[in-house]
XYZ file of C-alpha atoms in Angstrom:
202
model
C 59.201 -29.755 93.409
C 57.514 -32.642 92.093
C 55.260 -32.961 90.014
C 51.577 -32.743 90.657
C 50.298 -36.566 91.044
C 46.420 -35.684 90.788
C 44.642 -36.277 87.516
C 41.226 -35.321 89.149
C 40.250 -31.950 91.071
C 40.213 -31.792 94.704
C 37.088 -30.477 96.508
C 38.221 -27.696 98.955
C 34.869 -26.065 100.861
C 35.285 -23.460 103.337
C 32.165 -23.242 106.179
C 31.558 -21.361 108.825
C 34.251 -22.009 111.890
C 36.582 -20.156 113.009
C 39.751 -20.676 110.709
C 39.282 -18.310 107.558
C 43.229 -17.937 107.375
C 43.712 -21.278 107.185
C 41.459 -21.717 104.192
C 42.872 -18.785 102.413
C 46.345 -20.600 103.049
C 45.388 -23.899 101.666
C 43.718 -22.782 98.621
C 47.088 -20.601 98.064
C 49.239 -23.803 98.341
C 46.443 -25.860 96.004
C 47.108 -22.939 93.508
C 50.488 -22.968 94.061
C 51.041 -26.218 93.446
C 48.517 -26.669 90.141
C 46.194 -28.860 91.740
C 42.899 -28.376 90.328
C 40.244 -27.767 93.121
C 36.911 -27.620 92.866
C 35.807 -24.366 95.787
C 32.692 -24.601 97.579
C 32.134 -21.775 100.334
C 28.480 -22.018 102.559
C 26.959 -18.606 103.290
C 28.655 -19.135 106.521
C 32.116 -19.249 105.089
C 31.632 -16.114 103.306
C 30.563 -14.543 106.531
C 33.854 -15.728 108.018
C 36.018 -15.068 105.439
C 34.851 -11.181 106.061
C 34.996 -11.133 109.345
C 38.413 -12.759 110.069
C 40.088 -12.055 106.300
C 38.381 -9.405 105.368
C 37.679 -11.133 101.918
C 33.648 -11.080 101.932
C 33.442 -12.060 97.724
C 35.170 -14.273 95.114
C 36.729 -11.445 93.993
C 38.417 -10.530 96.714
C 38.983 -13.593 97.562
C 40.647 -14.254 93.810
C 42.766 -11.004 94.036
C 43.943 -12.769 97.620
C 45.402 -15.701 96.076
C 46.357 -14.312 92.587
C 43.882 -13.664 89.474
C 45.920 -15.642 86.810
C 46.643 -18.500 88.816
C 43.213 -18.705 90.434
C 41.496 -18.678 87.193
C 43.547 -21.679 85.572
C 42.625 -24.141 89.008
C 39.987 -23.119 90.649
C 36.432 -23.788 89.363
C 33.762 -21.967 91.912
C 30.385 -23.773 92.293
C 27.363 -22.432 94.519
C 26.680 -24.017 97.417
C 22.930 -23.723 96.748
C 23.352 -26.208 93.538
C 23.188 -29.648 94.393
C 23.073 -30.893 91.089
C 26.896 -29.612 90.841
C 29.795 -31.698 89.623
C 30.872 -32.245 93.105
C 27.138 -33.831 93.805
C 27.992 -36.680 91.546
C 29.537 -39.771 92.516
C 30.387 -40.493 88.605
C 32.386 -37.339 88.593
C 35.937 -38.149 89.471
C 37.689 -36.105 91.871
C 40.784 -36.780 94.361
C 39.093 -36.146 97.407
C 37.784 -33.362 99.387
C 38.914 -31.121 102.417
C 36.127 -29.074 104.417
C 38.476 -25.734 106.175
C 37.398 -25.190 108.275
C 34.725 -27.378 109.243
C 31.969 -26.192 111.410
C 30.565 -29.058 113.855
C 27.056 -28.093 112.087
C 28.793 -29.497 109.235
C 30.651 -32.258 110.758
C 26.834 -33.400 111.978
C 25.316 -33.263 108.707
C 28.235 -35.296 107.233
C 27.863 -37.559 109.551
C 24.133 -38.288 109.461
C 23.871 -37.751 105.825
C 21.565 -34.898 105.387
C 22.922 -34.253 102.071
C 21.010 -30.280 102.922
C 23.525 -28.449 100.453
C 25.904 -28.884 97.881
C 29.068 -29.390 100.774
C 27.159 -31.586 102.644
C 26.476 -33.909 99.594
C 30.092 -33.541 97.955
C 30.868 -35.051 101.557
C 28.517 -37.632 101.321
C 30.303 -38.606 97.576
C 33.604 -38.672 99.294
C 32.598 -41.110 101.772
C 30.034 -43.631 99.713
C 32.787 -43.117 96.925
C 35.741 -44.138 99.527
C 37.632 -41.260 98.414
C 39.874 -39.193 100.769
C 37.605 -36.697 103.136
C 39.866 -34.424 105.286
C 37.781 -32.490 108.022
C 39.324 -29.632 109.617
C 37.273 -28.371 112.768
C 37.755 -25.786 115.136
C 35.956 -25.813 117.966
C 36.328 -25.623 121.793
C 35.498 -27.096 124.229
C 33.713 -29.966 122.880
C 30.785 -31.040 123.599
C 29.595 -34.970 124.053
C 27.555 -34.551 120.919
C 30.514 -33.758 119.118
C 32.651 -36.375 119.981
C 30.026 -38.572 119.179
C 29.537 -36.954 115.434
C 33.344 -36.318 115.199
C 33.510 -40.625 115.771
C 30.679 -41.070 113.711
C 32.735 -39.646 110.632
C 35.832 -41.703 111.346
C 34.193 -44.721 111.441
C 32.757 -43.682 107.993
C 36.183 -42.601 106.716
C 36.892 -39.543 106.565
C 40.053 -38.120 108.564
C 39.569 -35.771 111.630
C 42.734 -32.733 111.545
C 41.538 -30.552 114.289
C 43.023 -27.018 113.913
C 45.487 -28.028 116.809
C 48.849 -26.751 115.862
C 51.740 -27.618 117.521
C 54.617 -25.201 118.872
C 57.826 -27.328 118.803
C 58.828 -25.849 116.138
C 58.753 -22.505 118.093
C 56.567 -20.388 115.882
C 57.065 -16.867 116.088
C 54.362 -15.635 113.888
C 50.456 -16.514 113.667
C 51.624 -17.309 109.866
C 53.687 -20.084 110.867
C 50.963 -22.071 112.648
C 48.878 -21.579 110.104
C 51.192 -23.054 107.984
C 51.834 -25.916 110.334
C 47.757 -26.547 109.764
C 48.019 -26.441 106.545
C 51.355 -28.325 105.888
C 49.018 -31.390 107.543
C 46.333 -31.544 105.298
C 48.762 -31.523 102.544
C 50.232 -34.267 103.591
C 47.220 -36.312 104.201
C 46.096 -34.881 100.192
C 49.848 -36.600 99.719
C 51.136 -33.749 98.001
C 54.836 -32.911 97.639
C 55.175 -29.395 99.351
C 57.372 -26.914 101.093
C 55.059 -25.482 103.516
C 55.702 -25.257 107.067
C 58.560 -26.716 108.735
C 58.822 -30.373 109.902
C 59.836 -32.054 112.902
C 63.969 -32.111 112.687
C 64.372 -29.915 109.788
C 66.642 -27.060 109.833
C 64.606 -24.968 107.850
């Protein structure tokens, strides 16, 4: 594998839609792949990481992806502080996924409410015109999210609903979240080996 072409962390928060595995699975393939990544979680994202992962704390959620390799990454900060390293334009970072993103989320992004520490590391991203990956889950949608989900385009960021596809017939709920997560990768452009790709053999 290549190696690692970010110099600056990525910003990885986890809120409260449906899609815990997904998270888990991304900040495994972050760690896996040395990239350091600033974590964020809401209250919300806690909640769903216990309900669908059963990992309700950082601990467990550590222990999950691997103590050692957390520890030399990852760097936690509290939603609650806004006057984080992530808050601040002037600190450097590569980018920033929110997996998944709830559309309460995707509306604050997109009208700027700046209300906690994810919704302002978003706001960096964008005024910053750094990469801002946005990974919702929700169905059906609703006219007001459509409008938001637009909104947030038009201000950069990159919309990568938690669709994923089947022709590479899947036979385990792993796999698709791999697919998922093999797409955000991509759009962190990030040499990787997870999930399988249109044509390939393996």
């Amino acid at each position: 594998m290549s190696a690692v072409p970010f110099r600056h962390p990525v910003v990885l928060a986890i809120t409260g839609a449906s899609g815990a595995p997904y998270a888990v699975r991304l900040l495994q393939a972050l760690v896996e792949l040395r990239v350091p990544t600033w974590l964020i979680v809401s209250s919300h994202g806690w909640r769903l990481l216990q309900t669908e992962s059963g990992l309700g704390d950082l601990a467990a959620l550590r222990a999950q992806v691997g103590a050692a390799a957390f520890d030399a990454t990852v760097t936690v900060f509290d939603d609650n502080d806004r006057g984080a390293a992530p808050a601040s334009g002037s600190a450097r970072t590569s980018g920033m996924v929110v997996c998944p993103c709830s559309m309460g989320t995707v509306s604050a992004i997109a009208h700027g409410t700046s209300r906690s520490l994810v919704e302002r590391a978003a706001d960096v991203a964008l005024k910053e015109r750094r990469p801002l990956l946005l990974v919702p889950r929700e169905t059906p949608l609703s006219l007001i999210h459509l409008e938001n989900l637009t909104t947030v385009t038009r201000a950069g960021a990159t919309v990568i609903p938690a669709a994923p596809g089947f022709y590479h017939q899947p036979t385990a709920i792993a796999e698709l979240v791999d697919f998922m997560v093999a797409r955000v990768l991509d759009h962190l452009q990030l040499e990787h080996t997870v999930g399988k790709r249109w044509g390939a053999s393996s």
